[in-house]
Amino acid sequence: MKILAIAGSNSEVSMNKQLVAYASTLFENAEVEVIDLNPFEMPIYKHERELAGGVPQEAHDFAAKIDGANLLLVSLGEHNGTYSTAFKNVFDWVSRIKDRTVWNEVPMLLMSTSPGGRGGAGVLEAASKRFPFHGGNVVETFSLPFFNDNFDKAEQKISNEEKNNELKHKIKKIAAIETILEK
């Protein structure tokens, strides 16, 4: 199984990248690539820009990574209750590629974390509702509240046993579905 683990943030110390990287280690016998948005930085989407120069190569590169995966792990940073600007811009550009949906129906575990008690609930809600219109096959969602209290940065894993078990349960369920699909 090929897993693409996407940190929906351009922060150099992204807590969502730490979460998605940890989640990717919980799959057995998987080839994993963990990416953040920095290599896919593009000008802010504008229709006139698209008409003048087309869709940037970075959007095509991001789409190719999605297309090469059997499973997506996407952990979104929350800015003011929704996607980060960096993520939204990549999402917008990829949505402009002719004859494709953004997520191409690849099964997805959608996640978020934050330093606060809602754990990115706003962005999870927005993405869970929006992504299916763009080929998003959201199989499960996971939220980790109070990142600084519930994630051991030295060990790079969830330290809250209840939340860790919740994530492991959801991953076990997704892995079973993927095994069935591979047959």
JSON list of C-alpha atoms in Angstrom, two decimals:
[
{"chain": "A", "resi": 1, "resn": "MET", "atom": "CA", "xyz": [0.00, 0.00, 0.00]},
{"chain": "A", "resi": 2, "resn": "LYS", "atom": "CA", "xyz": [1.27, 3.47, -0.91]},
{"chain": "A", "resi": 3, "resn": "ILE", "atom": "CA", "xyz": [0.34, 6.18, 1.57]},
{"chain": "A", "resi": 4, "resn": "LEU", "atom": "CA", "xyz": [0.64, 9.89, 0.94]},
{"chain": "A", "resi": 5, "resn": "ALA", "atom": "CA", "xyz": [0.65, 11.77, 4.25]},
{"chain": "A", "resi": 6, "resn": "ILE", "atom": "CA", "xyz": [-0.13, 15.45, 3.68]},
{"chain": "A", "resi": 7, "resn": "ALA", "atom": "CA", "xyz": [0.43, 18.17, 6.24]},
{"chain": "A", "resi": 8, "resn": "GLY", "atom": "CA", "xyz": [-1.98, 20.93, 5.24]},
{"chain": "A", "resi": 9, "resn": "SER", "atom": "CA", "xyz": [0.30, 23.64, 6.56]},
{"chain": "A", "resi": 10, "resn": "ASN", "atom": "CA", "xyz": [3.38, 25.53, 5.44]},
{"chain": "A", "resi": 11, "resn": "SER", "atom": "CA", "xyz": [4.75, 25.91, 8.97]},
{"chain": "A", "resi": 12, "resn": "GLU", "atom": "CA", "xyz": [8.30, 24.64, 9.45]},
{"chain": "A", "resi": 13, "resn": "VAL", "atom": "CA", "xyz": [7.27, 23.21, 12.84]},
{"chain": "A", "resi": 14, "resn": "SER", "atom": "CA", "xyz": [3.74, 22.14, 11.91]},
{"chain": "A", "resi": 15, "resn": "MET", "atom": "CA", "xyz": [1.92, 20.19, 14.61]},
{"chain": "A", "resi": 16, "resn": "ASN", "atom": "CA", "xyz": [-0.27, 18.76, 11.84]},
{"chain": "A", "resi": 17, "resn": "LYS", "atom": "CA", "xyz": [2.83, 17.45, 10.07]},
{"chain": "A", "resi": 18, "resn": "GLN", "atom": "CA", "xyz": [3.92, 15.81, 13.33]},
{"chain": "A", "resi": 19, "resn": "LEU", "atom": "CA", "xyz": [0.46, 14.24, 13.72]},
{"chain": "A", "resi": 20, "resn": "VAL", "atom": "CA", "xyz": [0.24, 12.96, 10.14]},
{"chain": "A", "resi": 21, "resn": "ALA", "atom": "CA", "xyz": [3.81, 11.62, 10.28]},
{"chain": "A", "resi": 22, "resn": "TYR", "atom": "CA", "xyz": [2.97, 9.73, 13.46]},
{"chain": "A", "resi": 23, "resn": "ALA", "atom": "CA", "xyz": [-0.28, 8.36, 12.02]},
{"chain": "A", "resi": 24, "resn": "SER", "atom": "CA", "xyz": [1.61, 7.09, 8.98]},
{"chain": "A", "resi": 25, "resn": "THR", "atom": "CA", "xyz": [3.83, 4.93, 11.23]},
{"chain": "A", "resi": 26, "resn": "LEU", "atom": "CA", "xyz": [0.79, 3.00, 12.45]},
{"chain": "A", "resi": 27, "resn": "PHE", "atom": "CA", "xyz": [0.27, 1.25, 9.10]},
{"chain": "A", "resi": 28, "resn": "GLU", "atom": "CA", "xyz": [2.09, -2.03, 8.57]},
{"chain": "A", "resi": 29, "resn": "ASN", "atom": "CA", "xyz": [3.80, -2.90, 5.29]},
{"chain": "A", "resi": 30, "resn": "ALA", "atom": "CA", "xyz": [3.15, 0.49, 3.74]},
{"chain": "A", "resi": 31, "resn": "GLU", "atom": "CA", "xyz": [5.30, 2.72, 1.59]},
{"chain": "A", "resi": 32, "resn": "VAL", "atom": "CA", "xyz": [4.84, 6.21, 3.05]},
{"chain": "A", "resi": 33, "resn": "GLU", "atom": "CA", "xyz": [5.69, 9.67, 1.78]},
{"chain": "A", "resi": 34, "resn": "VAL", "atom": "CA", "xyz": [5.14, 12.57, 4.19]},
{"chain": "A", "resi": 35, "resn": "ILE", "atom": "CA", "xyz": [4.86, 15.99, 2.56]},
{"chain": "A", "resi": 36, "resn": "ASP", "atom": "CA", "xyz": [4.10, 19.52, 3.59]},
{"chain": "A", "resi": 37, "resn": "LEU", "atom": "CA", "xyz": [2.94, 22.34, 1.34]},
{"chain": "A", "resi": 38, "resn": "ASN", "atom": "CA", "xyz": [6.20, 24.27, 1.00]},
{"chain": "A", "resi": 39, "resn": "PRO", "atom": "CA", "xyz": [7.39, 22.61, -2.25]},
{"chain": "A", "resi": 40, "resn": "PHE", "atom": "CA", "xyz": [3.97, 23.38, -3.77]},
{"chain": "A", "resi": 41, "resn": "GLU", "atom": "CA", "xyz": [3.91, 27.10, -3.09]},
{"chain": "A", "resi": 42, "resn": "MET", "atom": "CA", "xyz": [2.35, 28.99, -6.00]},
{"chain": "A", "resi": 43, "resn": "PRO", "atom": "CA", "xyz": [1.04, 32.48, -6.67]},
{"chain": "A", "resi": 44, "resn": "ILE", "atom": "CA", "xyz": [-2.35, 33.12, -5.09]},
{"chain": "A", "resi": 45, "resn": "TYR", "atom": "CA", "xyz": [-4.99, 31.74, -7.43]},
{"chain": "A", "resi": 46, "resn": "LYS", "atom": "CA", "xyz": [-6.57, 34.31, -9.71]},
{"chain": "A", "resi": 47, "resn": "HIS", "atom": "CA", "xyz": [-8.60, 33.56, -12.83]},
{"chain": "A", "resi": 48, "resn": "GLU", "atom": "CA", "xyz": [-6.61, 36.04, -14.92]},
{"chain": "A", "resi": 49, "resn": "ARG", "atom": "CA", "xyz": [-3.38, 34.35, -13.80]},
{"chain": "A", "resi": 50, "resn": "GLU", "atom": "CA", "xyz": [-4.73, 31.00, -14.93]},
{"chain": "A", "resi": 51, "resn": "LEU", "atom": "CA", "xyz": [-5.75, 32.42, -18.31]},
{"chain": "A", "resi": 52, "resn": "ALA", "atom": "CA", "xyz": [-2.36, 34.05, -18.81]},
{"chain": "A", "resi": 53, "resn": "GLY", "atom": "CA", "xyz": [-0.13, 31.16, -17.73]},
{"chain": "A", "resi": 54, "resn": "GLY", "atom": "CA", "xyz": [-2.21, 28.06, -17.14]},
{"chain": "A", "resi": 55, "resn": "VAL", "atom": "CA", "xyz": [-2.09, 25.89, -14.06]},
{"chain": "A", "resi": 56, "resn": "PRO", "atom": "CA", "xyz": [1.37, 25.92, -12.41]},
{"chain": "A", "resi": 57, "resn": "GLN", "atom": "CA", "xyz": [3.52, 22.79, -12.55]},
{"chain": "A", "resi": 58, "resn": "GLU", "atom": "CA", "xyz": [3.42, 22.58, -8.73]},
{"chain": "A", "resi": 59, "resn": "ALA", "atom": "CA", "xyz": [-0.34, 21.90, -8.89]},
{"chain": "A", "resi": 60, "resn": "HIS", "atom": "CA", "xyz": [0.25, 19.10, -11.41]},
{"chain": "A", "resi": 61, "resn": "ASP", "atom": "CA", "xyz": [3.02, 17.71, -9.19]},
{"chain": "A", "resi": 62, "resn": "PHE", "atom": "CA", "xyz": [0.71, 17.71, -6.15]},
{"chain": "A", "resi": 63, "resn": "ALA", "atom": "CA", "xyz": [-2.03, 15.98, -8.16]},
{"chain": "A", "resi": 64, "resn": "ALA", "atom": "CA", "xyz": [0.45, 13.34, -9.37]},
{"chain": "A", "resi": 65, "resn": "LYS", "atom": "CA", "xyz": [1.36, 12.55, -5.76]},
{"chain": "A", "resi": 66, "resn": "ILE", "atom": "CA", "xyz": [-2.33, 12.04, -4.95]},
{"chain": "A", "resi": 67, "resn": "ASP", "atom": "CA", "xyz": [-2.77, 9.83, -8.00]},
{"chain": "A", "resi": 68, "resn": "GLY", "atom": "CA", "xyz": [0.19, 7.66, -6.97]},
{"chain": "A", "resi": 69, "resn": "ALA", "atom": "CA", "xyz": [-1.30, 6.84, -3.56]},
{"chain": "A", "resi": 70, "resn": "ASN", "atom": "CA", "xyz": [-3.67, 4.11, -2.40]},
{"chain": "A", "resi": 71, "resn": "LEU", "atom": "CA", "xyz": [-4.50, 6.06, 0.76]},
{"chain": "A", "resi": 72, "resn": "LEU", "atom": "CA", "xyz": [-4.28, 9.69, 1.80]},
{"chain": "A", "resi": 73, "resn": "LEU", "atom": "CA", "xyz": [-3.63, 10.85, 5.34]},
{"chain": "A", "resi": 74, "resn": "VAL", "atom": "CA", "xyz": [-4.45, 14.55, 5.43]},
{"chain": "A", "resi": 75, "resn": "SER", "atom": "CA", "xyz": [-3.95, 16.62, 8.57]},
{"chain": "A", "resi": 76, "resn": "LEU", "atom": "CA", "xyz": [-5.16, 20.18, 8.17]},
{"chain": "A", "resi": 77, "resn": "GLY", "atom": "CA", "xyz": [-4.00, 23.19, 10.11]},
{"chain": "A", "resi": 78, "resn": "GLU", "atom": "CA", "xyz": [-6.86, 25.42, 11.19]},
{"chain": "A", "resi": 79, "resn": "HIS", "atom": "CA", "xyz": [-6.70, 29.17, 10.66]},
{"chain": "A", "resi": 80, "resn": "ASN", "atom": "CA", "xyz": [-9.71, 31.13, 11.85]},
{"chain": "A", "resi": 81, "resn": "GLY", "atom": "CA", "xyz": [-11.93, 28.06, 11.76]},
{"chain": "A", "resi": 82, "resn": "THR", "atom": "CA", "xyz": [-11.01, 26.79, 8.29]},
{"chain": "A", "resi": 83, "resn": "TYR", "atom": "CA", "xyz": [-8.12, 25.82, 6.00]},
{"chain": "A", "resi": 84, "resn": "SER", "atom": "CA", "xyz": [-4.78, 27.58, 6.08]},
{"chain": "A", "resi": 85, "resn": "THR", "atom": "CA", "xyz": [-4.23, 29.95, 3.17]},
{"chain": "A", "resi": 86, "resn": "ALA", "atom": "CA", "xyz": [-1.33, 27.79, 1.97]},
{"chain": "A", "resi": 87, "resn": "PHE", "atom": "CA", "xyz": [-3.56, 24.71, 1.78]},
{"chain": "A", "resi": 88, "resn": "LYS", "atom": "CA", "xyz": [-6.48, 26.55, 0.20]},
{"chain": "A", "resi": 89, "resn": "ASN", "atom": "CA", "xyz": [-4.25, 27.91, -2.56]},
{"chain": "A", "resi": 90, "resn": "VAL", "atom": "CA", "xyz": [-2.91, 24.46, -3.46]},
{"chain": "A", "resi": 91, "resn": "PHE", "atom": "CA", "xyz": [-6.46, 23.09, -3.32]},
{"chain": "A", "resi": 92, "resn": "ASP", "atom": "CA", "xyz": [-7.71, 25.89, -5.59]},
{"chain": "A", "resi": 93, "resn": "TRP", "atom": "CA", "xyz": [-4.99, 25.40, -8.19]},
{"chain": "A", "resi": 94, "resn": "VAL", "atom": "CA", "xyz": [-5.37, 21.60, -8.29]},
{"chain": "A", "resi": 95, "resn": "SER", "atom": "CA", "xyz": [-9.13, 22.05, -8.73]},
{"chain": "A", "resi": 96, "resn": "ARG", "atom": "CA", "xyz": [-8.37, 23.92, -11.96]},
{"chain": "A", "resi": 97, "resn": "ILE", "atom": "CA", "xyz": [-6.62, 20.98, -13.65]},
{"chain": "A", "resi": 98, "resn": "LYS", "atom": "CA", "xyz": [-8.79, 19.97, -16.58]},
{"chain": "A", "resi": 99, "resn": "ASP", "atom": "CA", "xyz": [-10.79, 16.74, -16.30]},
{"chain": "A", "resi": 100, "resn": "ARG", "atom": "CA", "xyz": [-9.87, 15.81, -12.73]},
{"chain": "A", "resi": 101, "resn": "THR", "atom": "CA", "xyz": [-11.20, 16.04, -9.24]},
{"chain": "A", "resi": 102, "resn": "VAL", "atom": "CA", "xyz": [-8.79, 17.23, -6.56]},
{"chain": "A", "resi": 103, "resn": "TRP", "atom": "CA", "xyz": [-8.68, 14.03, -4.51]},
{"chain": "A", "resi": 104, "resn": "ASN", "atom": "CA", "xyz": [-9.45, 11.56, -7.32]},
{"chain": "A", "resi": 105, "resn": "GLU", "atom": "CA", "xyz": [-11.58, 9.34, -5.00]},
{"chain": "A", "resi": 106, "resn": "VAL", "atom": "CA", "xyz": [-8.49, 8.08, -3.14]},
{"chain": "A", "resi": 107, "resn": "PRO", "atom": "CA", "xyz": [-9.59, 6.89, 0.33]},
{"chain": "A", "resi": 108, "resn": "MET", "atom": "CA", "xyz": [-8.67, 9.42, 3.00]},
{"chain": "A", "resi": 109, "resn": "LEU", "atom": "CA", "xyz": [-8.19, 9.69, 6.75]},
{"chain": "A", "resi": 110, "resn": "LEU", "atom": "CA", "xyz": [-8.84, 13.36, 7.45]},
{"chain": "A", "resi": 111, "resn": "MET", "atom": "CA", "xyz": [-7.27, 14.74, 10.62]},
{"chain": "A", "resi": 112, "resn": "SER", "atom": "CA", "xyz": [-6.52, 17.93, 12.46]},
{"chain": "A", "resi": 113, "resn": "THR", "atom": "CA", "xyz": [-4.92, 19.08, 15.68]},
{"chain": "A", "resi": 114, "resn": "SER", "atom": "CA", "xyz": [-4.53, 22.38, 17.44]},
{"chain": "A", "resi": 115, "resn": "PRO", "atom": "CA", "xyz": [-3.28, 23.76, 20.74]},
{"chain": "A", "resi": 116, "resn": "GLY", "atom": "CA", "xyz": [-6.89, 24.36, 21.82]},
{"chain": "A", "resi": 117, "resn": "GLY", "atom": "CA", "xyz": [-9.69, 22.13, 23.01]},
{"chain": "A", "resi": 118, "resn": "ARG", "atom": "CA", "xyz": [-11.54, 21.88, 19.70]},
{"chain": "A", "resi": 119, "resn": "GLY", "atom": "CA", "xyz": [-8.60, 20.17, 17.94]},
{"chain": "A", "resi": 120, "resn": "GLY", "atom": "CA", "xyz": [-9.30, 21.80, 14.59]},
{"chain": "A", "resi": 121, "resn": "ALA", "atom": "CA", "xyz": [-13.00, 20.90, 14.63]},
{"chain": "A", "resi": 122, "resn": "GLY", "atom": "CA", "xyz": [-13.85, 23.83, 12.36]},
{"chain": "A", "resi": 123, "resn": "VAL", "atom": "CA", "xyz": [-11.49, 22.81, 9.57]},
{"chain": "A", "resi": 124, "resn": "LEU", "atom": "CA", "xyz": [-12.51, 19.14, 9.90]},
{"chain": "A", "resi": 125, "resn": "GLU", "atom": "CA", "xyz": [-16.15, 20.11, 9.51]},
{"chain": "A", "resi": 126, "resn": "ALA", "atom": "CA", "xyz": [-15.43, 22.37, 6.52]},
{"chain": "A", "resi": 127, "resn": "ALA", "atom": "CA", "xyz": [-13.24, 19.76, 4.79]},
{"chain": "A", "resi": 128, "resn": "SER", "atom": "CA", "xyz": [-15.61, 16.86, 5.51]},
{"chain": "A", "resi": 129, "resn": "LYS", "atom": "CA", "xyz": [-18.42, 18.76, 3.82]},
{"chain": "A", "resi": 130, "resn": "ARG", "atom": "CA", "xyz": [-16.37, 20.23, 0.95]},
{"chain": "A", "resi": 131, "resn": "PHE", "atom": "CA", "xyz": [-13.98, 17.45, -0.09]},
{"chain": "A", "resi": 132, "resn": "PRO", "atom": "CA", "xyz": [-16.64, 15.02, -1.41]},
{"chain": "A", "resi": 133, "resn": "PHE", "atom": "CA", "xyz": [-17.56, 17.64, -4.03]},
{"chain": "A", "resi": 134, "resn": "HIS", "atom": "CA", "xyz": [-13.93, 17.43, -5.20]},
{"chain": "A", "resi": 135, "resn": "GLY", "atom": "CA", "xyz": [-13.47, 13.66, -5.32]},
{"chain": "A", "resi": 136, "resn": "GLY", "atom": "CA", "xyz": [-12.76, 13.32, -1.60]},
{"chain": "A", "resi": 137, "resn": "ASN", "atom": "CA", "xyz": [-13.42, 9.84, -0.26]},
{"chain": "A", "resi": 138, "resn": "VAL", "atom": "CA", "xyz": [-13.27, 10.61, 3.48]},
{"chain": "A", "resi": 139, "resn": "VAL", "atom": "CA", "xyz": [-13.35, 7.24, 5.23]},
{"chain": "A", "resi": 140, "resn": "GLU", "atom": "CA", "xyz": [-12.62, 8.47, 8.76]},
{"chain": "A", "resi": 141, "resn": "THR", "atom": "CA", "xyz": [-11.85, 11.68, 10.64]},
{"chain": "A", "resi": 142, "resn": "PHE", "atom": "CA", "xyz": [-9.70, 12.23, 13.70]},
{"chain": "A", "resi": 143, "resn": "SER", "atom": "CA", "xyz": [-9.17, 15.27, 15.92]},
{"chain": "A", "resi": 144, "resn": "LEU", "atom": "CA", "xyz": [-6.46, 15.70, 18.53]},
{"chain": "A", "resi": 145, "resn": "PRO", "atom": "CA", "xyz": [-7.24, 18.58, 20.92]},
{"chain": "A", "resi": 146, "resn": "PHE", "atom": "CA", "xyz": [-4.63, 20.25, 23.14]},
{"chain": "A", "resi": 147, "resn": "PHE", "atom": "CA", "xyz": [-1.71, 19.16, 20.96]},
{"chain": "A", "resi": 148, "resn": "ASN", "atom": "CA", "xyz": [0.93, 20.41, 23.40]},
{"chain": "A", "resi": 149, "resn": "ASP", "atom": "CA", "xyz": [-0.56, 18.31, 26.21]},
{"chain": "A", "resi": 150, "resn": "ASN", "atom": "CA", "xyz": [-1.50, 15.22, 24.15]},
{"chain": "A", "resi": 151, "resn": "PHE", "atom": "CA", "xyz": [1.48, 14.78, 21.84]},
{"chain": "A", "resi": 152, "resn": "ASP", "atom": "CA", "xyz": [4.97, 13.85, 23.05]},
{"chain": "A", "resi": 153, "resn": "LYS", "atom": "CA", "xyz": [7.29, 15.85, 20.79]},
{"chain": "A", "resi": 154, "resn": "ALA", "atom": "CA", "xyz": [10.40, 13.98, 21.94]},
{"chain": "A", "resi": 155, "resn": "GLU", "atom": "CA", "xyz": [8.84, 10.58, 21.18]},
{"chain": "A", "resi": 156, "resn": "GLN", "atom": "CA", "xyz": [6.87, 11.92, 18.18]},
{"chain": "A", "resi": 157, "resn": "LYS", "atom": "CA", "xyz": [3.65, 10.17, 19.19]},
{"chain": "A", "resi": 158, "resn": "ILE", "atom": "CA", "xyz": [0.31, 10.79, 20.85]},
{"chain": "A", "resi": 159, "resn": "SER", "atom": "CA", "xyz": [0.76, 10.60, 24.62]},
{"chain": "A", "resi": 160, "resn": "ASN", "atom": "CA", "xyz": [-2.94, 10.61, 25.52]},
{"chain": "A", "resi": 161, "resn": "GLU", "atom": "CA", "xyz": [-3.77, 6.90, 25.65]},
{"chain": "A", "resi": 162, "resn": "GLU", "atom": "CA", "xyz": [-7.49, 7.33, 24.90]},
{"chain": "A", "resi": 163, "resn": "LYS", "atom": "CA", "xyz": [-6.84, 9.49, 21.80]},
{"chain": "A", "resi": 164, "resn": "ASN", "atom": "CA", "xyz": [-4.01, 7.21, 20.67]},
{"chain": "A", "resi": 165, "resn": "ASN", "atom": "CA", "xyz": [-6.28, 4.17, 20.91]},
{"chain": "A", "resi": 166, "resn": "GLU", "atom": "CA", "xyz": [-9.00, 6.03, 18.99]},
{"chain": "A", "resi": 167, "resn": "LEU", "atom": "CA", "xyz": [-6.58, 6.78, 16.16]},
{"chain": "A", "resi": 168, "resn": "LYS", "atom": "CA", "xyz": [-5.26, 3.21, 16.13]},
{"chain": "A", "resi": 169, "resn": "HIS", "atom": "CA", "xyz": [-8.81, 1.85, 15.96]},
{"chain": "A", "resi": 170, "resn": "LYS", "atom": "CA", "xyz": [-9.64, 4.07, 12.98]},
{"chain": "A", "resi": 171, "resn": "ILE", "atom": "CA", "xyz": [-6.41, 3.10, 11.22]},
{"chain": "A", "resi": 172, "resn": "LYS", "atom": "CA", "xyz": [-7.10, -0.59, 11.80]},
{"chain": "A", "resi": 173, "resn": "LYS", "atom": "CA", "xyz": [-10.53, -0.12, 10.22]},
{"chain": "A", "resi": 174, "resn": "ILE", "atom": "CA", "xyz": [-9.05, 1.74, 7.22]},
{"chain": "A", "resi": 175, "resn": "ALA", "atom": "CA", "xyz": [-6.28, -0.85, 6.77]},
{"chain": "A", "resi": 176, "resn": "ALA", "atom": "CA", "xyz": [-8.92, -3.61, 6.67]},
{"chain": "A", "resi": 177, "resn": "ILE", "atom": "CA", "xyz": [-10.84, -1.74, 3.97]},
{"chain": "A", "resi": 178, "resn": "GLU", "atom": "CA", "xyz": [-7.65, -1.21, 1.95]},
{"chain": "A", "resi": 179, "resn": "THR", "atom": "CA", "xyz": [-6.78, -4.92, 2.23]},
{"chain": "A", "resi": 180, "resn": "ILE", "atom": "CA", "xyz": [-10.20, -5.83, 0.84]},
{"chain": "A", "resi": 181, "resn": "LEU", "atom": "CA", "xyz": [-9.79, -3.34, -2.02]},
{"chain": "A", "resi": 182, "resn": "GLU", "atom": "CA", "xyz": [-6.38, -4.76, -2.96]},
{"chain": "A", "resi": 183, "resn": "LYS", "atom": "CA", "xyz": [-7.84, -8.26, -3.49]}
]
